[in-house]
Amino acid sequence: AQGQYEAALELLRKAEDRAPADARNAFWFCRTLLRTGKFDLARQALERSLRDFPEDRNSMEDLGILEYQNGNFEAALGWWIRILEIDPESQNAHYNRQLCYIRLGKRAEAADAKFAFDRYKTDENSPQVTKEFLLSHPDVNREAQSVHVHDLLPAR
């Protein structure tokens, strides 16, 4: 987050020494390697992570982006389709699938992907629509917050 990638890589190497072949460590290696432009090493780290967590959408997403940036649009498309098999409502996957189809010259498929993206994208007006309801229902409002506190009562 602070852009100190070499220091992060050193810490990740130490973590690797303590827990060799840990897939979670491989994932963070990938994230750091992507930011330093070491794409081949990042790909290897992602593939290692996916061996232990074959349905990890974050790793698939990173591979899709990596393939797209390298001009491998068919391979990138494959990753976005795999994500949609797990989460058919992934707006990000539908959007990137659309981009791949455009690059591949498949206009009808791109239009279908755009339609799906538009269907599942976040409604920017929803906070305005729900505001009155949430203000009149404080318990529901609290639960709607991404970070919230529950009052704990002593056990009886």
GROMACS .gro file of C-alpha atoms in nm:
model
  156
    1ALA     CA    1   0.000   0.000   0.000
    2GLN     CA    2   0.295   0.233   0.066
    3GLY     CA    3   0.482   0.139  -0.251
    4GLN     CA    4   0.773  -0.024  -0.067
    5TYR     CA    5   0.771  -0.332  -0.288
    6GLU     CA    6   1.129  -0.448  -0.232
    7ALA     CA    7   1.077  -0.439   0.145
    8ALA     CA    8   0.750  -0.629   0.098
    9LEU     CA    9   0.924  -0.893  -0.114
   10GLU     CA   10   1.186  -0.938   0.159
   11LEU     CA   11   0.915  -0.993   0.420
   12LEU     CA   12   0.739  -1.238   0.189
   13ARG     CA   13   1.064  -1.432   0.142
   14LYS     CA   14   1.093  -1.461   0.519
   15ALA     CA   15   0.734  -1.581   0.539
   16GLU     CA   16   0.812  -1.837   0.267
   17ASP     CA   17   1.107  -1.967   0.473
   18ARG     CA   18   0.876  -2.019   0.770
   19ALA     CA   19   0.589  -2.173   0.572
   20PRO     CA   20   0.721  -2.312   0.242
   21ALA     CA   21   0.470  -2.346  -0.040
   22ASP     CA   22   0.195  -2.160   0.150
   23ALA     CA   23  -0.066  -2.062  -0.110
   24ARG     CA   24  -0.167  -1.745   0.076
   25ASN     CA   25   0.193  -1.629   0.073
   26ALA     CA   26   0.206  -1.704  -0.301
   27PHE     CA   27  -0.099  -1.483  -0.355
   28TRP     CA   28   0.067  -1.186  -0.184
   29PHE     CA   29   0.391  -1.255  -0.370
   30CYS     CA   30   0.187  -1.226  -0.688
   31ARG     CA   31   0.026  -0.898  -0.588
   32THR     CA   32   0.367  -0.749  -0.512
   33LEU     CA   33   0.536  -0.893  -0.821
   34LEU     CA   34   0.261  -0.752  -1.044
   35ARG     CA   35   0.334  -0.404  -0.912
   36THR     CA   36   0.707  -0.443  -0.980
   37GLY     CA   37   0.649  -0.559  -1.338
   38LYS     CA   38   0.771  -0.916  -1.280
   39PHE     CA   39   0.480  -1.071  -1.466
   40ASP     CA   40   0.622  -1.419  -1.528
   41LEU     CA   41   0.703  -1.465  -1.159
   42ALA     CA   42   0.361  -1.326  -1.068
   43ARG     CA   43   0.196  -1.582  -1.297
   44GLN     CA   44   0.389  -1.865  -1.130
   45ALA     CA   45   0.284  -1.742  -0.786
   46LEU     CA   46  -0.082  -1.722  -0.894
   47GLU     CA   47  -0.075  -2.071  -1.040
   48ARG     CA   48   0.072  -2.199  -0.714
   49SER     CA   49  -0.201  -2.023  -0.518
   50LEU     CA   50  -0.472  -2.172  -0.741
   51ARG     CA   51  -0.342  -2.526  -0.683
   52ASP     CA   52  -0.447  -2.499  -0.318
   53PHE     CA   53  -0.743  -2.266  -0.370
   54PRO     CA   54  -0.880  -2.358  -0.715
   55GLU     CA   55  -1.187  -2.135  -0.681
   56ASP     CA   56  -1.008  -1.822  -0.560
   57ARG     CA   57  -1.165  -1.550  -0.769
   58ASN     CA   58  -0.900  -1.293  -0.674
   59SER     CA   59  -0.624  -1.509  -0.823
   60MET     CA   60  -0.833  -1.579  -1.132
   61GLU     CA   61  -0.901  -1.208  -1.170
   62ASP     CA   62  -0.531  -1.125  -1.150
   63LEU     CA   63  -0.457  -1.392  -1.412
   64GLY     CA   64  -0.732  -1.253  -1.635
   65ILE     CA   65  -0.585  -0.905  -1.611
   66LEU     CA   66  -0.233  -1.038  -1.670
   67GLU     CA   67  -0.343  -1.229  -1.981
   68TYR     CA   68  -0.537  -0.931  -2.112
   69GLN     CA   69  -0.242  -0.696  -2.067
   70ASN     CA   70  -0.022  -0.943  -2.255
   71GLY     CA   71  -0.269  -0.952  -2.545
   72ASN     CA   72  -0.384  -1.309  -2.473
   73PHE     CA   73  -0.754  -1.223  -2.500
   74GLU     CA   74  -0.877  -1.584  -2.535
   75ALA     CA   75  -0.686  -1.687  -2.221
   76ALA     CA   76  -0.811  -1.381  -2.033
   77LEU     CA   77  -1.166  -1.458  -2.141
   78GLY     CA   78  -1.127  -1.809  -2.003
   79TRP     CA   79  -1.049  -1.672  -1.657
   80TRP     CA   80  -1.349  -1.436  -1.663
   81ILE     CA   81  -1.577  -1.721  -1.766
   82ARG     CA   82  -1.439  -1.937  -1.482
   83ILE     CA   83  -1.518  -1.657  -1.236
   84LEU     CA   84  -1.873  -1.637  -1.372
   85GLU     CA   85  -1.915  -2.011  -1.319
   86ILE     CA   86  -1.854  -1.943  -0.948
   87ASP     CA   87  -2.030  -1.606  -0.926
   88PRO     CA   88  -2.269  -1.543  -1.219
   89GLU     CA   89  -2.339  -1.190  -1.092
   90SER     CA   90  -1.977  -1.069  -1.088
   91GLN     CA   91  -2.002  -0.728  -1.250
   92ASN     CA   92  -1.625  -0.708  -1.287
   93ALA     CA   93  -1.609  -1.039  -1.473
   94HIS     CA   94  -1.892  -0.936  -1.707
   95TYR     CA   95  -1.718  -0.604  -1.781
   96ASN     CA   96  -1.381  -0.766  -1.853
   97ARG     CA   97  -1.549  -1.039  -2.057
   98GLN     CA   98  -1.699  -0.760  -2.266
   99LEU     CA   99  -1.354  -0.607  -2.322
  100CYS     CA  100  -1.213  -0.943  -2.433
  101TYR     CA  101  -1.497  -1.000  -2.678
  102ILE     CA  102  -1.443  -0.651  -2.824
  103ARG     CA  103  -1.073  -0.725  -2.874
  104LEU     CA  104  -1.160  -1.059  -3.034
  105GLY     CA  105  -1.406  -0.890  -3.271
  106LYS     CA  106  -1.707  -1.077  -3.131
  107ARG     CA  107  -1.965  -0.799  -3.127
  108ALA     CA  108  -2.272  -1.007  -3.038
  109GLU     CA  109  -2.097  -1.168  -2.741
  110ALA     CA  110  -1.967  -0.825  -2.631
  111ALA     CA  111  -2.323  -0.690  -2.641
  112ASP     CA  112  -2.443  -0.984  -2.427
  113ALA     CA  113  -2.162  -0.921  -2.178
  114LYS     CA  114  -2.248  -0.549  -2.165
  115PHE     CA  115  -2.613  -0.636  -2.102
  116ALA     CA  116  -2.510  -0.863  -1.811
  117PHE     CA  117  -2.275  -0.597  -1.673
  118ASP     CA  118  -2.549  -0.334  -1.685
  119ARG     CA  119  -2.784  -0.573  -1.509
  120TYR     CA  120  -2.547  -0.650  -1.220
  121LYS     CA  121  -2.357  -0.323  -1.179
  122THR     CA  122  -2.403  -0.132  -0.858
  123ASP     CA  123  -2.699   0.104  -0.861
  124GLU     CA  124  -2.550   0.441  -0.775
  125ASN     CA  125  -2.893   0.571  -0.674
  126SER     CA  126  -2.959   0.303  -0.416
  127PRO     CA  127  -2.829   0.506  -0.117
  128GLN     CA  128  -3.078   0.782  -0.198
  129VAL     CA  129  -3.363   0.532  -0.235
  130THR     CA  130  -3.288   0.353   0.093
  131LYS     CA  131  -3.187   0.657   0.301
  132GLU     CA  132  -3.531   0.730   0.447
  133PHE     CA  133  -3.591   0.366   0.538
  134LEU     CA  134  -3.249   0.329   0.705
  135LEU     CA  135  -3.294   0.649   0.904
  136SER     CA  136  -3.622   0.520   1.044
  137HIS     CA  137  -3.481   0.171   1.122
  138PRO     CA  138  -3.154   0.221   1.316
  139ASP     CA  139  -3.096  -0.153   1.375
  140VAL     CA  140  -3.119  -0.228   1.003
  141ASN     CA  141  -2.901   0.075   0.929
  142ARG     CA  142  -2.632  -0.053   1.168
  143GLU     CA  143  -2.630  -0.393   0.998
  144ALA     CA  144  -2.603  -0.228   0.656
  145GLN     CA  145  -2.275  -0.062   0.752
  146SER     CA  146  -1.963  -0.249   0.637
  147VAL     CA  147  -1.806  -0.198   0.980
  148HIS     CA  148  -2.036  -0.192   1.279
  149VAL     CA  149  -2.044  -0.275   1.648
  150HIS     CA  150  -2.284  -0.504   1.830
  151ASP     CA  151  -2.367  -0.437   2.192
  152LEU     CA  152  -2.272  -0.744   2.388
  153LEU     CA  153  -2.485  -0.851   2.680
  154PRO     CA  154  -2.353  -1.064   2.965
  155ALA     CA  155  -2.439  -1.434   2.943
  156ARG     CA  156  -2.718  -1.550   3.170
   0.00000   0.00000   0.00000
